[in-house]
PDB file of C-alpha atoms and ligand atoms in Angstrom:
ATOM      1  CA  UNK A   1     -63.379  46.936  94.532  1.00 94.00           C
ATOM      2  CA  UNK A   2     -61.384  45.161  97.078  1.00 97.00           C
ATOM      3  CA  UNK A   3     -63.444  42.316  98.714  1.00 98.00           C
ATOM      4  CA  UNK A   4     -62.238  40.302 101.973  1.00 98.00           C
ATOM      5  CA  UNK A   5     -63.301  37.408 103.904  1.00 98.00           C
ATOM      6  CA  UNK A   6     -63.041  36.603 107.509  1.00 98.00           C
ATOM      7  CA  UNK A   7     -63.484  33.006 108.016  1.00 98.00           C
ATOM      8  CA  UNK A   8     -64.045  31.280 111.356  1.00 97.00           C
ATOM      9  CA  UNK A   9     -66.180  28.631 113.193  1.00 97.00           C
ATOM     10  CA  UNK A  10     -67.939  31.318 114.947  1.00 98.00           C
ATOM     11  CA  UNK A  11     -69.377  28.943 117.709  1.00 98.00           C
ATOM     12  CA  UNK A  12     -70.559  31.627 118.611  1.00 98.00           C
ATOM     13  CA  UNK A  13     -69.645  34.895 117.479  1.00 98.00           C
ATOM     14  CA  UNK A  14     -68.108  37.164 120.310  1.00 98.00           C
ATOM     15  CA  UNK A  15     -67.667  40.741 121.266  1.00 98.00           C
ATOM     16  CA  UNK A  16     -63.689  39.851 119.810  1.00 98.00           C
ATOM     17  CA  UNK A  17     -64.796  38.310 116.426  1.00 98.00           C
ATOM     18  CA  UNK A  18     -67.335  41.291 116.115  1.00 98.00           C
ATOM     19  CA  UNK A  19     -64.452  44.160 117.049  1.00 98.00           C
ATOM     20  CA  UNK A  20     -62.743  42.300 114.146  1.00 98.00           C
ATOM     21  CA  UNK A  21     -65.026  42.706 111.589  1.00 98.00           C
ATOM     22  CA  UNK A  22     -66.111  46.202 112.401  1.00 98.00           C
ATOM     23  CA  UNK A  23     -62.649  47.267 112.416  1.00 98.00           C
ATOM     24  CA  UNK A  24     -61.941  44.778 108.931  1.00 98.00           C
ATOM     25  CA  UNK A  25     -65.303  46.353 107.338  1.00 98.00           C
ATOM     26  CA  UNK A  26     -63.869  50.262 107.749  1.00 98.00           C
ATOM     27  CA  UNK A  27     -60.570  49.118 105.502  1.00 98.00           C
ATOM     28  CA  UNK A  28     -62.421  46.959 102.155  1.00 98.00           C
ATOM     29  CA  UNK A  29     -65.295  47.582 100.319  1.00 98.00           C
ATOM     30  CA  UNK A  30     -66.976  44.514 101.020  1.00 98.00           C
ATOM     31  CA  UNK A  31     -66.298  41.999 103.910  1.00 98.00           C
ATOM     32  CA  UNK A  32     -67.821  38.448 103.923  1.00 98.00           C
ATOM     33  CA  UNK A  33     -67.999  36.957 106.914  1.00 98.00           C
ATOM     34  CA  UNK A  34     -67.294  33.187 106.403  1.00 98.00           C
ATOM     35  CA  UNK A  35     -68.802  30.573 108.580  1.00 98.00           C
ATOM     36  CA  UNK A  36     -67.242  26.935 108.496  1.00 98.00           C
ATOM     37  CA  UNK A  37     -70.010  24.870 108.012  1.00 96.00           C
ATOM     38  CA  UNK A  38     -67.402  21.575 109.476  1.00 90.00           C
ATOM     39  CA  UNK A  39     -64.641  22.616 111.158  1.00 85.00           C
ATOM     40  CA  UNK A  40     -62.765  19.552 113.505  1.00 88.00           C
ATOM     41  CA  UNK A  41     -64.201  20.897 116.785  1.00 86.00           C
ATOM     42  CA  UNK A  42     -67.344  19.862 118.580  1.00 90.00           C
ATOM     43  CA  UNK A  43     -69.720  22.569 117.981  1.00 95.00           C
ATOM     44  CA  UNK A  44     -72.336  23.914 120.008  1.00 95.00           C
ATOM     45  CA  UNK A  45     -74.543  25.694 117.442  1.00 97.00           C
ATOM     46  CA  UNK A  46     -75.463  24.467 113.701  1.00 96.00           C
ATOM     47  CA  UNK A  47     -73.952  26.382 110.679  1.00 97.00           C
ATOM     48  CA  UNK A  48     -77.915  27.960 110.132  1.00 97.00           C
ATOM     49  CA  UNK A  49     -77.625  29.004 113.900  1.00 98.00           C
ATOM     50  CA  UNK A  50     -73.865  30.725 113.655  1.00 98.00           C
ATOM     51  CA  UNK A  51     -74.821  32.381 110.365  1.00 98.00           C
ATOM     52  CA  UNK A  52     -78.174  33.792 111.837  1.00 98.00           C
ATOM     53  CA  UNK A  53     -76.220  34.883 114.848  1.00 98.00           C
ATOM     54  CA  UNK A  54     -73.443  37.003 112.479  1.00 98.00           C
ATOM     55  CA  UNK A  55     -76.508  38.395 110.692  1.00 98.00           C
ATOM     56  CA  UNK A  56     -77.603  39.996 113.566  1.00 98.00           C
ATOM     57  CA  UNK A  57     -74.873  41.441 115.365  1.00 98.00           C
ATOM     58  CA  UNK A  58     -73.922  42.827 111.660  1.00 98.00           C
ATOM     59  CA  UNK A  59     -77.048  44.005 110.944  1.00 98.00           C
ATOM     60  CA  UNK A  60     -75.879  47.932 111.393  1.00 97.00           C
ATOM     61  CA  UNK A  61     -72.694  47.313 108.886  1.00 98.00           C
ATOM     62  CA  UNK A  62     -74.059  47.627 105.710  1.00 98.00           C
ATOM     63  CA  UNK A  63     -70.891  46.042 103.688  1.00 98.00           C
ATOM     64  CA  UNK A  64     -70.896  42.777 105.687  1.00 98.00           C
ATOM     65  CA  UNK A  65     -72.400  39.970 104.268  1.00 98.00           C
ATOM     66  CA  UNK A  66     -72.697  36.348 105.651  1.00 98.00           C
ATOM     67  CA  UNK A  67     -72.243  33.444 104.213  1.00 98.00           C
ATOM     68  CA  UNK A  68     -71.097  29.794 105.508  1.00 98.00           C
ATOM     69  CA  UNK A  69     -68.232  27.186 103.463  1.00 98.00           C
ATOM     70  CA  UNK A  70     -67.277  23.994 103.235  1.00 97.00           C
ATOM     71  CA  UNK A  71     -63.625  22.949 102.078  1.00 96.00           C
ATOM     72  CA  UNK A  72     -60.762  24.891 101.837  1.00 97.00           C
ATOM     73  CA  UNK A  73     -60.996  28.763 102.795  1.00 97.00           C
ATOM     74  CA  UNK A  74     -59.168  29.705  99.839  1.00 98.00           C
ATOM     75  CA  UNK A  75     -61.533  27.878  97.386  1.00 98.00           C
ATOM     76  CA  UNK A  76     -64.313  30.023  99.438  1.00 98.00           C
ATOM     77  CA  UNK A  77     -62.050  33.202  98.769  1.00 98.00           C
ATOM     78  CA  UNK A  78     -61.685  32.368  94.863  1.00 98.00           C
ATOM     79  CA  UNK A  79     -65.565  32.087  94.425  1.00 98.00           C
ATOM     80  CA  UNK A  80     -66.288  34.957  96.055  1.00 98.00           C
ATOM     81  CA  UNK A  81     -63.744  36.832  94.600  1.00 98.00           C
ATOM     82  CA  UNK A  82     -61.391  38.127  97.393  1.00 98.00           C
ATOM     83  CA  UNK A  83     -58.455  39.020  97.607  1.00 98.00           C
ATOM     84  CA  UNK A  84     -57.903  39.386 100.830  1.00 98.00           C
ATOM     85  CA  UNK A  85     -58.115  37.194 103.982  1.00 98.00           C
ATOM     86  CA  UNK A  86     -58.786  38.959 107.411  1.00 98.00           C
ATOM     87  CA  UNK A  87     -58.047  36.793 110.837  1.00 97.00           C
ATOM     88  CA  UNK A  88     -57.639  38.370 114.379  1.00 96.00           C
ATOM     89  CA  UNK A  89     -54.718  37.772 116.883  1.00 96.00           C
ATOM     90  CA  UNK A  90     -54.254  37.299 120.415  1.00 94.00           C
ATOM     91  CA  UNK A  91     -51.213  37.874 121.849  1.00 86.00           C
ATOM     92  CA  UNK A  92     -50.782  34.059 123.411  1.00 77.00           C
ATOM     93  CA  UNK A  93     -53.260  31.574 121.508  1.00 73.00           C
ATOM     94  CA  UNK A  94     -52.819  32.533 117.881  1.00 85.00           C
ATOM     95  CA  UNK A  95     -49.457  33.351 116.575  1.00 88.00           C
ATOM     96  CA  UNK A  96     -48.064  29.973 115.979  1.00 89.00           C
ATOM     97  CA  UNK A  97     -51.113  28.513 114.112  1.00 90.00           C
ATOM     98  CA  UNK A  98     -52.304  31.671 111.954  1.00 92.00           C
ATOM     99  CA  UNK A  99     -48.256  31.417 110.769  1.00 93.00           C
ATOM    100  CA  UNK A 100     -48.325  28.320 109.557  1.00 94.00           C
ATOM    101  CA  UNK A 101     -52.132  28.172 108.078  1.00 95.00           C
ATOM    102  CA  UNK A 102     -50.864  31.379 105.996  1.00 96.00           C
ATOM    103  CA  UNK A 103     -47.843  30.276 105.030  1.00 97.00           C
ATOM    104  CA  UNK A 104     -50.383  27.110 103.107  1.00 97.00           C
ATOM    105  CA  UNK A 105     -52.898  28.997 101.866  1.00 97.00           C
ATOM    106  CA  UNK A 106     -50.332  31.211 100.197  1.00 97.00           C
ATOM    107  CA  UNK A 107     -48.791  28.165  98.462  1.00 98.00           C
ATOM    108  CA  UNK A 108     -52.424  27.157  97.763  1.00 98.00           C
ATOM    109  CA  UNK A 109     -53.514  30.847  96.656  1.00 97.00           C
ATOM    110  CA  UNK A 110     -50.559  33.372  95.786  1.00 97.00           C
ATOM    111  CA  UNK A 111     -52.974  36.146  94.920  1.00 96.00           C
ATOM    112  CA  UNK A 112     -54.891  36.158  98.619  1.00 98.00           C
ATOM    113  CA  UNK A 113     -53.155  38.564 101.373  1.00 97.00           C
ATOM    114  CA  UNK A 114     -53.201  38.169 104.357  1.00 97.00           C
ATOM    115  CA  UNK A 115     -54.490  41.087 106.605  1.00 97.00           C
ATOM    116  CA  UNK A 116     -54.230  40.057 110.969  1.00 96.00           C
ATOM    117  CA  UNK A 117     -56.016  42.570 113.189  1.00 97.00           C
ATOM    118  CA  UNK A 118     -54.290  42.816 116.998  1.00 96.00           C
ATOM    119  CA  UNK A 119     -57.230  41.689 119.362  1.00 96.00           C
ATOM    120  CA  UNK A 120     -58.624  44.817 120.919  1.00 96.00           C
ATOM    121  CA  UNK A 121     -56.754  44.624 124.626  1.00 95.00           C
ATOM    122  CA  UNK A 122     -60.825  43.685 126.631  1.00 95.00           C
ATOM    123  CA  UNK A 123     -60.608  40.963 123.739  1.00 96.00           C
ATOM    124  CA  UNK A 124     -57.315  39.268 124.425  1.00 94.00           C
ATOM    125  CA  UNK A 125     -58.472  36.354 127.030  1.00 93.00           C
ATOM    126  CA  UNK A 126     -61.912  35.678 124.957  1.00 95.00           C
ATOM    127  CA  UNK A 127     -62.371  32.860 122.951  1.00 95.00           C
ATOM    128  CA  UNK A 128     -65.620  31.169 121.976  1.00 96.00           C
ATOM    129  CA  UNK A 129     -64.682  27.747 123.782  1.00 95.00           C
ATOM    130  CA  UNK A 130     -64.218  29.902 127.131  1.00 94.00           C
ATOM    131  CA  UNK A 131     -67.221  31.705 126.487  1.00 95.00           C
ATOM    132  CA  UNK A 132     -69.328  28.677 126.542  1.00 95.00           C
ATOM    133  CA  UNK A 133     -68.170  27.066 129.396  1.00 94.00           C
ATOM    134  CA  UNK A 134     -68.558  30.229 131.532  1.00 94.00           C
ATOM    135  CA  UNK A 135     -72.003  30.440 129.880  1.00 93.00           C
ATOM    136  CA  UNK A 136     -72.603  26.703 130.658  1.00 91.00           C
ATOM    137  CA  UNK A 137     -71.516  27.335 134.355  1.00 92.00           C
ATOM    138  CA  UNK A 138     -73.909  30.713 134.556  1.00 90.00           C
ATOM    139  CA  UNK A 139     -71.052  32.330 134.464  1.00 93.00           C
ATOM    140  CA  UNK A 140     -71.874  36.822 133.591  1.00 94.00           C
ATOM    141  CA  UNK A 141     -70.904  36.444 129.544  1.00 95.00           C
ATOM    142  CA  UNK A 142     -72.854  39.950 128.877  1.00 95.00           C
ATOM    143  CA  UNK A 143     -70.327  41.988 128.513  1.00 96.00           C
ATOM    144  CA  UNK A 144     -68.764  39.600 125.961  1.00 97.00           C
ATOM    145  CA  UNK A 145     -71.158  38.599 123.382  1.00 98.00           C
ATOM    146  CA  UNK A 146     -73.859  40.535 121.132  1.00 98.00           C
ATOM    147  CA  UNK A 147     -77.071  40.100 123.120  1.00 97.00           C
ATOM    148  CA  UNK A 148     -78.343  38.075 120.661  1.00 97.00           C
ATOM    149  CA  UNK A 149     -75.713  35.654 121.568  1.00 98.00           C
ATOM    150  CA  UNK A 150     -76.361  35.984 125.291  1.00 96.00           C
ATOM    151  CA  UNK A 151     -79.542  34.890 124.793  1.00 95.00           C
ATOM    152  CA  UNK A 152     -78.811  31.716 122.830  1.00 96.00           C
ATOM    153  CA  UNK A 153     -76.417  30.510 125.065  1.00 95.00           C
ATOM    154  CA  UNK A 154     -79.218  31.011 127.960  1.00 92.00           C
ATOM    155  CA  UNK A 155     -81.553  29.210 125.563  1.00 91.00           C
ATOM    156  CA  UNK A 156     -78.689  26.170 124.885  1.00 87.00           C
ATOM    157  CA  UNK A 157     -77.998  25.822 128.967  1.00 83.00           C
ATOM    158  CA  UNK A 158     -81.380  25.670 129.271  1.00 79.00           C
ATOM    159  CA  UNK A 159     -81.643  22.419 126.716  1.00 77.00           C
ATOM    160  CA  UNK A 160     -84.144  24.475 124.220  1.00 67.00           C
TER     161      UNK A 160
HETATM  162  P1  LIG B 201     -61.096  29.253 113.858  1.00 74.09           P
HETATM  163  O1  LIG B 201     -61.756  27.919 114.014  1.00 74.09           O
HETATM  164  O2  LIG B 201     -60.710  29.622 112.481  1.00 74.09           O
HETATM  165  O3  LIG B 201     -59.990  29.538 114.834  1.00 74.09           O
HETATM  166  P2  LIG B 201     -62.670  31.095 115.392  1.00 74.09           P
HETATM  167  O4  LIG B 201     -64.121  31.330 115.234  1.00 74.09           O
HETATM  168  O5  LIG B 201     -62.195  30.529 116.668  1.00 74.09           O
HETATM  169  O6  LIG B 201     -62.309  30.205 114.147  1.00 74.09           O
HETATM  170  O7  LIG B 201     -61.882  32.437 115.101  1.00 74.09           O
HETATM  171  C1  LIG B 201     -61.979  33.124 113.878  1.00 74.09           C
HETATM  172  C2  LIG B 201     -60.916  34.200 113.835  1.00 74.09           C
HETATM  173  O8  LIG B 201     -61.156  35.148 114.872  1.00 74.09           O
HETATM  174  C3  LIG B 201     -59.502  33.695 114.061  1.00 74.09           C
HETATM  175  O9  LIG B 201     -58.613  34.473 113.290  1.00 74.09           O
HETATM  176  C4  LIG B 201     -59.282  33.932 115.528  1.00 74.09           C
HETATM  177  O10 LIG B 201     -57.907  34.056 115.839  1.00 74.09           O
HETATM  178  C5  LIG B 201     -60.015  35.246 115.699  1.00 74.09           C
HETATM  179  N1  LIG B 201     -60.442  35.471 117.075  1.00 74.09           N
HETATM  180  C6  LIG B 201     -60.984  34.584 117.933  1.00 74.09           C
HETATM  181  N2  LIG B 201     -61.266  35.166 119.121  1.00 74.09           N
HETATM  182  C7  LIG B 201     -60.872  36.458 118.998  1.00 74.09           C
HETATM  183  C8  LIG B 201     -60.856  37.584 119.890  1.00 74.09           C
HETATM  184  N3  LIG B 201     -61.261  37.474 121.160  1.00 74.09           N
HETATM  185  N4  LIG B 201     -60.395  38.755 119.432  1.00 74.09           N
HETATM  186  C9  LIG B 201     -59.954  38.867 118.156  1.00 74.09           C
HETATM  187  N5  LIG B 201     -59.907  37.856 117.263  1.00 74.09           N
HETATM  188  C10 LIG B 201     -60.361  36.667 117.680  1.00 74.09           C
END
């Protein structure tokens, strides 16, 4: 049974994260979706919030599971048992970084491959720091996000 993870901050998930994972779930028996509990960015939703989020625009996958992390993704990888890491690309903002993160975690984990999906082309420009400032601004985010999403981000700009 080959298991991968996708690991992110997921703050929040997006309509490009989530065209990831469907895409990611159709290729490996089971995918865990791997929340970073800490990551060094200010973060506009708790690790319970981004986890509860994933859970619900996953809820129609069946082999997606959630779960958040703390430390290094490739410890998270060993206890769960994957072998395989899934991260997405976009064309401009990704390259450099993804290259040299992989080229640690395989001197950290030699048995963990790396699998990169090409951001689907309505994806390429989205990222979730964008997201929320357009959000924050009232900015029309629909189209981008699960509605589940949508409607936290209303909830956040409105202070709740
Ligand atoms: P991280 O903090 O690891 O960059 P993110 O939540 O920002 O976490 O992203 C998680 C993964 O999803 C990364 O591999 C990132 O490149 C990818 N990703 C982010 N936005 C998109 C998008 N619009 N389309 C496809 N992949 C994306």
């Amino acid at each position: 049974m080959t298991i991968a993870i996708c690991p992110g901050s997921f703050d929040p998930i997006t309509n490009g994260h989530l065209e990831v994972i469907q895409r990611a779930a159709k290729l490996f028996d089971k995918l865990i979706v791997g929340v970073y509990a800490t990551p060094h960015k200010y973060l506009t939703f708790t690790v319970e919030e981004r986890v509860d989020l994933i859970r619900k625009a996953t809820s129609n996958i069946p082999n997606v599971e959630v779960q958040y992390f703390t430390g290094l993704t490739v410890e998270f990888a060993r206890q769960v048992g994957a072998q395989v890491m899934v991260r997405g690309l976009r064309m401009t903002l990704d390259f450099e970084r993804e290259f040299d993160m992989a080229m640690m975690n395989k001197k950290l984990y030699p048995g963990l491959e790396l699998v990169c999906f090409m951001a689907a082309q309505q994806y390429q420009f989205l990222s979730s720091s964008l997201l929320k400032e357009v959000a924050g601004l009232d900015g029309a985010i629909d189209d981008l996000v699960p509605s589940c999403v949508a409607e936290a981000l209303r909830k956040k700009a409105m202070g709740e």
